[in-house]
Amino acid sequence: SVNFAYFEMLSKQIGVVRAKWDESVRDYPNNSKFCDEYCTFLIECESDMINALNMKHRAEMIELGKNYAIDVPFRIFVTFPFIFKERHC
């Protein structure tokens, strides 16, 4: 007889690990090692080949010099003079 409680527990654990990987990739967007290891997790634990390919491509692009970090305060600062000029001049 198949014990479905085991599969439910396994699914919850994989969900927790996925959340930790997502957080790591979000906190360190330009770390190619994290992207590469996350790719391995996606293949071996979730069998999510599409997202694994995206992560592998991202890791290779980072190694080639692509920057995936989004600096929100800088983007706001860059657009601020134009907003200020439109409203106050």
mmCIF file of N, CA, C and O in Angstrom:
data_model
loop_
_atom_site.group_PDB
_atom_site.id
_atom_site.type_symbol
_atom_site.label_atom_id
_atom_site.label_comp_id
_atom_site.label_asym_id
_atom_site.label_seq_id
_atom_site.Cartn_x
_atom_site.Cartn_y
_atom_site.Cartn_z
ATOM 1 N N SER A 1 0.841 -1.186 0.000
ATOM 2 C CA SER A 1 0.000 0.000 0.000
ATOM 3 C C SER A 1 0.884 1.247 0.000
ATOM 4 O O SER A 1 1.906 1.305 0.673
ATOM 5 N N VAL A 2 0.483 2.235 -0.743
ATOM 6 C CA VAL A 2 1.242 3.477 -0.862
ATOM 7 C C VAL A 2 0.823 4.422 0.255
ATOM 8 O O VAL A 2 -0.362 4.625 0.508
ATOM 9 N N ASN A 3 1.814 4.990 0.910
ATOM 10 C CA ASN A 3 1.551 5.943 1.978
ATOM 11 C C ASN A 3 1.649 7.353 1.402
ATOM 12 O O ASN A 3 2.747 7.865 1.154
ATOM 13 N N PHE A 4 0.509 7.983 1.199
ATOM 14 C CA PHE A 4 0.485 9.307 0.583
ATOM 15 C C PHE A 4 0.992 10.391 1.525
ATOM 16 O O PHE A 4 1.404 11.458 1.078
ATOM 17 N N ALA A 5 0.991 10.134 2.818
ATOM 18 C CA ALA A 5 1.502 11.117 3.772
ATOM 19 C C ALA A 5 2.985 11.383 3.520
ATOM 20 O O ALA A 5 3.451 12.517 3.667
ATOM 21 N N TYR A 6 3.713 10.356 3.121
ATOM 22 C CA TYR A 6 5.137 10.531 2.814
ATOM 23 C C TYR A 6 5.318 11.477 1.628
ATOM 24 O O TYR A 6 6.173 12.362 1.659
ATOM 25 N N PHE A 7 4.519 11.315 0.598
ATOM 26 C CA PHE A 7 4.629 12.183 -0.570
ATOM 27 C C PHE A 7 4.217 13.613 -0.257
ATOM 28 O O PHE A 7 4.792 14.571 -0.789
ATOM 29 N N GLU A 8 3.230 13.783 0.614
ATOM 30 C CA GLU A 8 2.844 15.129 1.027
ATOM 31 C C GLU A 8 3.973 15.804 1.801
ATOM 32 O O GLU A 8 4.273 16.983 1.594
ATOM 33 N N MET A 9 4.615 15.051 2.705
ATOM 34 C CA MET A 9 5.721 15.577 3.479
ATOM 35 C C MET A 9 6.887 15.933 2.560
ATOM 36 O O MET A 9 7.513 16.986 2.688
ATOM 37 N N LEU A 10 7.162 15.086 1.583
ATOM 38 C CA LEU A 10 8.226 15.332 0.624
ATOM 39 C C LEU A 10 7.939 16.587 -0.203
ATOM 40 O O LEU A 10 8.824 17.416 -0.440
ATOM 41 N N SER A 11 6.708 16.755 -0.608
ATOM 42 C CA SER A 11 6.312 17.931 -1.372
ATOM 43 C C SER A 11 6.485 19.214 -0.555
ATOM 44 O O SER A 11 6.962 20.232 -1.070
ATOM 45 N N LYS A 12 6.134 19.169 0.716
ATOM 46 C CA LYS A 12 6.306 20.342 1.579
ATOM 47 C C LYS A 12 7.776 20.683 1.750
ATOM 48 O O LYS A 12 8.162 21.853 1.718
ATOM 49 N N GLN A 13 8.619 19.667 1.928
ATOM 50 C CA GLN A 13 10.046 19.905 2.086
ATOM 51 C C GLN A 13 10.653 20.493 0.817
ATOM 52 O O GLN A 13 11.486 21.401 0.878
ATOM 53 N N ILE A 14 10.249 20.001 -0.325
ATOM 54 C CA ILE A 14 10.746 20.548 -1.588
ATOM 55 C C ILE A 14 10.282 21.995 -1.751
ATOM 56 O O ILE A 14 11.033 22.841 -2.236
ATOM 57 N N GLY A 15 9.062 22.292 -1.310
ATOM 58 C CA GLY A 15 8.573 23.670 -1.366
ATOM 59 C C GLY A 15 9.403 24.604 -0.504
ATOM 60 O O GLY A 15 9.704 25.739 -0.899
ATOM 61 N N VAL A 16 9.808 24.136 0.681
ATOM 62 C CA VAL A 16 10.646 24.950 1.572
ATOM 63 C C VAL A 16 12.014 25.182 0.937
ATOM 64 O O VAL A 16 12.541 26.303 0.950
ATOM 65 N N VAL A 17 12.583 24.138 0.364
ATOM 66 C CA VAL A 17 13.897 24.271 -0.279
ATOM 67 C C VAL A 17 13.798 25.195 -1.484
ATOM 68 O O VAL A 17 14.684 26.042 -1.704
ATOM 69 N N ARG A 18 12.732 25.090 -2.264
ATOM 70 C CA ARG A 18 12.541 25.974 -3.418
ATOM 71 C C ARG A 18 12.473 27.429 -2.973
ATOM 72 O O ARG A 18 13.071 28.315 -3.598
ATOM 73 N N ALA A 19 11.751 27.683 -1.873
ATOM 74 C CA ALA A 19 11.642 29.054 -1.366
ATOM 75 C C ALA A 19 13.013 29.590 -0.948
ATOM 76 O O ALA A 19 13.328 30.759 -1.193
ATOM 77 N N LYS A 20 13.829 28.736 -0.347
ATOM 78 C CA LYS A 20 15.170 29.170 0.052
ATOM 79 C C LYS A 20 16.045 29.449 -1.167
ATOM 80 O O LYS A 20 16.817 30.415 -1.175
ATOM 81 N N TRP A 21 15.925 28.632 -2.196
ATOM 82 C CA TRP A 21 16.685 28.879 -3.425
ATOM 83 C C TRP A 21 16.223 30.172 -4.083
ATOM 84 O O TRP A 21 17.045 30.966 -4.550
ATOM 85 N N ASP A 22 14.904 30.379 -4.144
ATOM 86 C CA ASP A 22 14.390 31.615 -4.742
ATOM 87 C C ASP A 22 14.911 32.836 -3.991
ATOM 88 O O ASP A 22 15.295 33.834 -4.603
ATOM 89 N N GLU A 23 14.933 32.750 -2.668
ATOM 90 C CA GLU A 23 15.435 33.853 -1.853
ATOM 91 C C GLU A 23 16.929 34.086 -2.107
ATOM 92 O O GLU A 23 17.372 35.226 -2.238
ATOM 93 N N SER A 24 17.687 33.013 -2.202
ATOM 94 C CA SER A 24 19.128 33.144 -2.444
ATOM 95 C C SER A 24 19.412 33.782 -3.796
ATOM 96 O O SER A 24 20.274 34.661 -3.901
ATOM 97 N N VAL A 25 18.706 33.342 -4.811
ATOM 98 C CA VAL A 25 18.915 33.913 -6.150
ATOM 99 C C VAL A 25 18.449 35.368 -6.188
ATOM 100 O O VAL A 25 19.063 36.205 -6.850
ATOM 101 N N ARG A 26 17.401 35.687 -5.445
ATOM 102 C CA ARG A 26 16.918 37.069 -5.396
ATOM 103 C C ARG A 26 17.907 37.963 -4.623
ATOM 104 O O ARG A 26 18.171 39.090 -5.027
ATOM 105 N N ASP A 27 18.473 37.445 -3.523
ATOM 106 C CA ASP A 27 19.404 38.244 -2.723
ATOM 107 C C ASP A 27 20.777 38.392 -3.375
ATOM 108 O O ASP A 27 21.472 39.374 -3.143
ATOM 109 N N TYR A 28 21.183 37.406 -4.150
ATOM 110 C CA TYR A 28 22.481 37.435 -4.825
ATOM 111 C C TYR A 28 22.274 37.188 -6.324
ATOM 112 O O TYR A 28 22.616 36.137 -6.846
ATOM 113 N N PRO A 29 21.723 38.173 -7.021
ATOM 114 C CA PRO A 29 21.330 37.948 -8.419
ATOM 115 C C PRO A 29 22.497 37.744 -9.378
ATOM 116 O O PRO A 29 22.308 37.204 -10.458
ATOM 117 N N ASN A 30 23.700 38.147 -9.002
ATOM 118 C CA ASN A 30 24.839 38.020 -9.917
ATOM 119 C C ASN A 30 25.801 36.907 -9.505
ATOM 120 O O ASN A 30 26.959 36.915 -9.894
ATOM 121 N N ASN A 31 25.316 35.953 -8.738
ATOM 122 C CA ASN A 31 26.152 34.836 -8.315
ATOM 123 C C ASN A 31 25.891 33.643 -9.239
ATOM 124 O O ASN A 31 24.852 32.984 -9.143
ATOM 125 N N SER A 32 26.824 33.378 -10.121
ATOM 126 C CA SER A 32 26.618 32.306 -11.094
ATOM 127 C C SER A 32 26.609 30.936 -10.430
ATOM 128 O O SER A 32 25.936 30.016 -10.911
ATOM 129 N N LYS A 33 27.313 30.788 -9.316
ATOM 130 C CA LYS A 33 27.341 29.498 -8.611
ATOM 131 C C LYS A 33 25.953 29.173 -8.053
ATOM 132 O O LYS A 33 25.491 28.031 -8.143
ATOM 133 N N PHE A 34 25.272 30.157 -7.473
ATOM 134 C CA PHE A 34 23.910 29.934 -6.973
ATOM 135 C C PHE A 34 22.982 29.528 -8.112
ATOM 136 O O PHE A 34 22.176 28.612 -7.974
ATOM 137 N N CYS A 35 23.093 30.228 -9.240
ATOM 138 C CA CYS A 35 22.234 29.908 -10.382
ATOM 139 C C CYS A 35 22.503 28.494 -10.885
ATOM 140 O O CYS A 35 21.568 27.762 -11.222
ATOM 141 N N ASP A 36 23.760 28.121 -10.909
ATOM 142 C CA ASP A 36 24.133 26.784 -11.379
ATOM 143 C C ASP A 36 23.621 25.700 -10.428
ATOM 144 O O ASP A 36 23.076 24.678 -10.867
ATOM 145 N N GLU A 37 23.769 25.912 -9.133
ATOM 146 C CA GLU A 37 23.287 24.933 -8.156
ATOM 147 C C GLU A 37 21.760 24.871 -8.132
ATOM 148 O O GLU A 37 21.170 23.806 -7.944
ATOM 149 N N TYR A 38 21.119 26.027 -8.310
ATOM 150 C CA TYR A 38 19.656 26.044 -8.382
ATOM 151 C C TYR A 38 19.180 25.269 -9.599
ATOM 152 O O TYR A 38 18.180 24.564 -9.553
ATOM 153 N N CYS A 39 19.916 25.374 -10.692
ATOM 154 C CA CYS A 39 19.619 24.604 -11.897
ATOM 155 C C CYS A 39 19.656 23.106 -11.588
ATOM 156 O O CYS A 39 18.764 22.353 -11.989
ATOM 157 N N THR A 40 20.665 22.670 -10.850
ATOM 158 C CA THR A 40 20.779 21.261 -10.464
ATOM 159 C C THR A 40 19.590 20.845 -9.602
ATOM 160 O O THR A 40 19.018 19.765 -9.785
ATOM 161 N N PHE A 41 19.198 21.702 -8.662
ATOM 162 C CA PHE A 41 18.026 21.416 -7.820
ATOM 163 C C PHE A 41 16.773 21.266 -8.671
ATOM 164 O O PHE A 41 15.984 20.337 -8.474
ATOM 165 N N LEU A 42 16.599 22.176 -9.620
ATOM 166 C CA LEU A 42 15.407 22.121 -10.460
ATOM 167 C C LEU A 42 15.346 20.840 -11.284
ATOM 168 O O LEU A 42 14.276 20.266 -11.477
ATOM 169 N N ILE A 43 16.496 20.376 -11.755
ATOM 170 C CA ILE A 43 16.520 19.146 -12.549
ATOM 171 C C ILE A 43 16.311 17.922 -11.673
ATOM 172 O O ILE A 43 15.463 17.074 -11.949
ATOM 173 N N GLU A 44 17.087 17.814 -10.585
ATOM 174 C CA GLU A 44 17.094 16.590 -9.798
ATOM 175 C C GLU A 44 15.919 16.461 -8.843
ATOM 176 O O GLU A 44 15.474 15.343 -8.580
ATOM 177 N N CYS A 45 15.426 17.563 -8.327
ATOM 178 C CA CYS A 45 14.356 17.482 -7.315
ATOM 179 C C CYS A 45 12.970 17.771 -7.881
ATOM 180 O O CYS A 45 11.993 17.206 -7.412
ATOM 181 N N GLU A 46 12.886 18.683 -8.827
ATOM 182 C CA GLU A 46 11.576 19.076 -9.326
ATOM 183 C C GLU A 46 11.310 18.647 -10.768
ATOM 184 O O GLU A 46 10.189 18.767 -11.230
ATOM 185 N N SER A 47 12.331 18.231 -11.459
ATOM 186 C CA SER A 47 12.215 17.862 -12.881
ATOM 187 C C SER A 47 11.611 19.000 -13.698
ATOM 188 O O SER A 47 10.831 18.777 -14.619
ATOM 189 N N ASP A 48 11.998 20.215 -13.361
ATOM 190 C CA ASP A 48 11.516 21.421 -14.040
ATOM 191 C C ASP A 48 12.578 21.850 -15.044
ATOM 192 O O ASP A 48 13.423 22.706 -14.765
ATOM 193 N N MET A 49 12.549 21.227 -16.198
ATOM 194 C CA MET A 49 13.600 21.437 -17.190
ATOM 195 C C MET A 49 13.594 22.849 -17.785
ATOM 196 O O MET A 49 14.649 23.400 -18.072
ATOM 197 N N ILE A 50 12.418 23.434 -17.950
ATOM 198 C CA ILE A 50 12.328 24.763 -18.564
ATOM 199 C C ILE A 50 12.999 25.812 -17.679
ATOM 200 O O ILE A 50 13.850 26.582 -18.125
ATOM 201 N N ASN A 51 12.637 25.850 -16.390
ATOM 202 C CA ASN A 51 13.267 26.815 -15.480
ATOM 203 C C ASN A 51 14.734 26.480 -15.249
ATOM 204 O O ASN A 51 15.547 27.387 -15.034
ATOM 205 N N ALA A 52 15.084 25.190 -15.296
ATOM 206 C CA ALA A 52 16.486 24.802 -15.157
ATOM 207 C C ALA A 52 17.308 25.351 -16.322
ATOM 208 O O ALA A 52 18.419 25.861 -16.114
ATOM 209 N N LEU A 53 16.777 25.268 -17.524
ATOM 210 C CA LEU A 53 17.479 25.836 -18.676
ATOM 211 C C LEU A 53 17.623 27.348 -18.557
ATOM 212 O O LEU A 53 18.664 27.907 -18.908
ATOM 213 N N ASN A 54 16.577 28.007 -18.060
ATOM 214 C CA ASN A 54 16.654 29.461 -17.854
ATOM 215 C C ASN A 54 17.743 29.807 -16.843
ATOM 216 O O ASN A 54 18.502 30.763 -17.038
ATOM 217 N N MET A 55 17.824 29.045 -15.741
ATOM 218 C CA MET A 55 18.846 29.292 -14.735
ATOM 219 C C MET A 55 20.244 29.012 -15.271
ATOM 220 O O MET A 55 21.188 29.734 -14.971
ATOM 221 N N LYS A 56 20.387 27.960 -16.053
ATOM 222 C CA LYS A 56 21.693 27.638 -16.638
ATOM 223 C C LYS A 56 22.129 28.746 -17.593
ATOM 224 O O LYS A 56 23.284 29.168 -17.582
ATOM 225 N N HIS A 57 21.195 29.229 -18.392
ATOM 226 C CA HIS A 57 21.492 30.339 -19.308
ATOM 227 C C HIS A 57 21.882 31.584 -18.509
ATOM 228 O O HIS A 57 22.841 32.286 -18.855
ATOM 229 N N ARG A 58 21.151 31.843 -17.439
ATOM 230 C CA ARG A 58 21.451 33.004 -16.593
ATOM 231 C C ARG A 58 22.855 32.884 -15.990
ATOM 232 O O ARG A 58 23.606 33.853 -15.975
ATOM 233 N N ALA A 59 23.216 31.683 -15.503
ATOM 234 C CA ALA A 59 24.554 31.471 -14.934
ATOM 235 C C ALA A 59 25.632 31.728 -15.977
ATOM 236 O O ALA A 59 26.658 32.369 -15.690
ATOM 237 N N GLU A 60 25.411 31.252 -17.188
ATOM 238 C CA GLU A 60 26.398 31.467 -18.247
ATOM 239 C C GLU A 60 26.492 32.943 -18.633
ATOM 240 O O GLU A 60 27.584 33.449 -18.899
ATOM 241 N N MET A 61 25.366 33.634 -18.662
ATOM 242 C CA MET A 61 25.379 35.057 -18.989
ATOM 243 C C MET A 61 26.094 35.862 -17.896
ATOM 244 O O MET A 61 26.805 36.822 -18.200
ATOM 245 N N ILE A 62 25.922 35.482 -16.647
ATOM 246 C CA ILE A 62 26.622 36.159 -15.553
ATOM 247 C C ILE A 62 28.124 35.964 -15.709
ATOM 248 O O ILE A 62 28.908 36.896 -15.522
ATOM 249 N N GLU A 63 28.525 34.739 -16.055
ATOM 250 C CA GLU A 63 29.955 34.476 -16.251
ATOM 251 C C GLU A 63 30.526 35.282 -17.415
ATOM 252 O O GLU A 63 31.717 35.609 -17.422
ATOM 253 N N LEU A 64 29.681 35.622 -18.385
ATOM 254 C CA LEU A 64 30.122 36.434 -19.517
ATOM 255 C C LEU A 64 30.068 37.937 -19.229
ATOM 256 O O LEU A 64 30.448 38.749 -20.064
ATOM 257 N N GLY A 65 29.546 38.312 -18.052
ATOM 258 C CA GLY A 65 29.559 39.718 -17.657
ATOM 259 C C GLY A 65 28.214 40.392 -17.574
ATOM 260 O O GLY A 65 28.133 41.577 -17.258
ATOM 261 N N LYS A 66 27.129 39.695 -17.845
ATOM 262 C CA LYS A 66 25.793 40.299 -17.745
ATOM 263 C C LYS A 66 25.480 40.570 -16.284
ATOM 264 O O LYS A 66 25.802 39.784 -15.409
ATOM 265 N N ASN A 67 24.840 41.684 -16.010
ATOM 266 C CA ASN A 67 24.481 42.079 -14.657
ATOM 267 C C ASN A 67 22.975 41.941 -14.476
ATOM 268 O O ASN A 67 22.203 42.569 -15.197
ATOM 269 N N TYR A 68 22.554 41.141 -13.491
ATOM 270 C CA TYR A 68 21.128 40.941 -13.241
ATOM 271 C C TYR A 68 20.625 41.706 -12.025
ATOM 272 O O TYR A 68 19.465 41.614 -11.676
ATOM 273 N N ALA A 69 21.492 42.442 -11.375
ATOM 274 C CA ALA A 69 21.073 43.215 -10.201
ATOM 275 C C ALA A 69 20.318 44.455 -10.666
ATOM 276 O O ALA A 69 20.756 45.168 -11.572
ATOM 277 N N ILE A 70 19.197 44.715 -10.051
ATOM 278 C CA ILE A 70 18.392 45.900 -10.350
ATOM 279 C C ILE A 70 18.522 46.848 -9.171
ATOM 280 O O ILE A 70 18.108 46.524 -8.058
ATOM 281 N N ASP A 71 19.111 47.989 -9.397
ATOM 282 C CA ASP A 71 19.325 48.973 -8.343
ATOM 283 C C ASP A 71 18.171 49.968 -8.371
ATOM 284 O O ASP A 71 18.209 50.978 -9.072
ATOM 285 N N VAL A 72 17.127 49.676 -7.602
ATOM 286 C CA VAL A 72 15.914 50.493 -7.601
ATOM 287 C C VAL A 72 16.192 51.919 -7.129
ATOM 288 O O VAL A 72 15.740 52.883 -7.764
ATOM 289 N N PRO A 73 16.916 52.139 -6.020
ATOM 290 C CA PRO A 73 17.171 53.531 -5.606
ATOM 291 C C PRO A 73 17.900 54.339 -6.679
ATOM 292 O O PRO A 73 17.597 55.514 -6.887
ATOM 293 N N PHE A 74 18.846 53.713 -7.390
ATOM 294 C CA PHE A 74 19.549 54.431 -8.447
ATOM 295 C C PHE A 74 18.597 54.813 -9.566
ATOM 296 O O PHE A 74 18.637 55.936 -10.076
ATOM 297 N N ARG A 75 17.716 53.905 -9.951
ATOM 298 C CA ARG A 75 16.766 54.219 -11.025
ATOM 299 C C ARG A 75 15.837 55.359 -10.629
ATOM 300 O O ARG A 75 15.500 56.213 -11.444
ATOM 301 N N ILE A 76 15.423 55.377 -9.373
ATOM 302 C CA ILE A 76 14.563 56.475 -8.906
ATOM 303 C C ILE A 76 15.347 57.783 -8.902
ATOM 304 O O ILE A 76 14.848 58.830 -9.318
ATOM 305 N N PHE A 77 16.590 57.722 -8.439
ATOM 306 C CA PHE A 77 17.437 58.909 -8.379
ATOM 307 C C PHE A 77 17.695 59.479 -9.770
ATOM 308 O O PHE A 77 17.701 60.690 -9.965
ATOM 309 N N VAL A 78 17.902 58.613 -10.734
ATOM 310 C CA VAL A 78 18.177 59.065 -12.102
ATOM 311 C C VAL A 78 16.970 59.767 -12.693
ATOM 312 O O VAL A 78 17.098 60.767 -13.400
ATOM 313 N N THR A 79 15.774 59.285 -12.409
ATOM 314 C CA THR A 79 14.571 59.903 -12.966
ATOM 315 C C THR A 79 14.071 61.077 -12.126
ATOM 316 O O THR A 79 13.251 61.852 -12.593
ATOM 317 N N PHE A 80 14.566 61.245 -10.918
ATOM 318 C CA PHE A 80 14.068 62.310 -10.043
ATOM 319 C C PHE A 80 14.264 63.710 -10.604
ATOM 320 O O PHE A 80 13.345 64.525 -10.534
ATOM 321 N N PRO A 81 15.439 64.073 -11.151
ATOM 322 C CA PRO A 81 15.579 65.446 -11.681
ATOM 323 C C PRO A 81 14.545 65.791 -12.745
ATOM 324 O O PRO A 81 14.043 66.908 -12.788
ATOM 325 N N PHE A 82 14.192 64.843 -13.583
ATOM 326 C CA PHE A 82 13.197 65.106 -14.619
ATOM 327 C C PHE A 82 11.816 65.310 -14.001
ATOM 328 O O PHE A 82 11.070 66.185 -14.422
ATOM 329 N N ILE A 83 11.488 64.508 -13.015
ATOM 330 C CA ILE A 83 10.202 64.666 -12.330
ATOM 331 C C ILE A 83 10.161 66.009 -11.612
ATOM 332 O O ILE A 83 9.176 66.727 -11.667
ATOM 333 N N PHE A 84 11.232 66.364 -10.930
ATOM 334 C CA PHE A 84 11.290 67.628 -10.203
ATOM 335 C C PHE A 84 11.166 68.800 -11.151
ATOM 336 O O PHE A 84 10.446 69.753 -10.894
ATOM 337 N N LYS A 85 11.853 68.729 -12.302
ATOM 338 C CA LYS A 85 11.837 69.812 -13.274
ATOM 339 C C LYS A 85 10.432 69.991 -13.862
ATOM 340 O O LYS A 85 9.963 71.109 -14.025
ATOM 341 N N GLU A 86 9.750 68.879 -14.130
ATOM 342 C CA GLU A 86 8.390 68.954 -14.708
ATOM 343 C C GLU A 86 7.409 69.584 -13.728
ATOM 344 O O GLU A 86 6.518 70.316 -14.132
ATOM 345 N N ARG A 87 7.557 69.310 -12.455
ATOM 346 C CA ARG A 87 6.577 69.769 -11.471
ATOM 347 C C ARG A 87 6.879 71.154 -10.906
ATOM 348 O O ARG A 87 5.963 71.848 -10.473
ATOM 349 N N HIS A 88 8.134 71.560 -10.905
ATOM 350 C CA HIS A 88 8.484 72.793 -10.205
ATOM 351 C C HIS A 88 9.073 73.877 -11.106
ATOM 352 O O HIS A 88 9.387 74.945 -10.625
ATOM 353 N N CYS A 89 9.235 73.632 -12.354
ATOM 354 C CA CYS A 89 9.823 74.673 -13.217
ATOM 355 C C CYS A 89 8.848 75.096 -14.291
ATOM 356 O O CYS A 89 7.953 74.497 -14.672
#
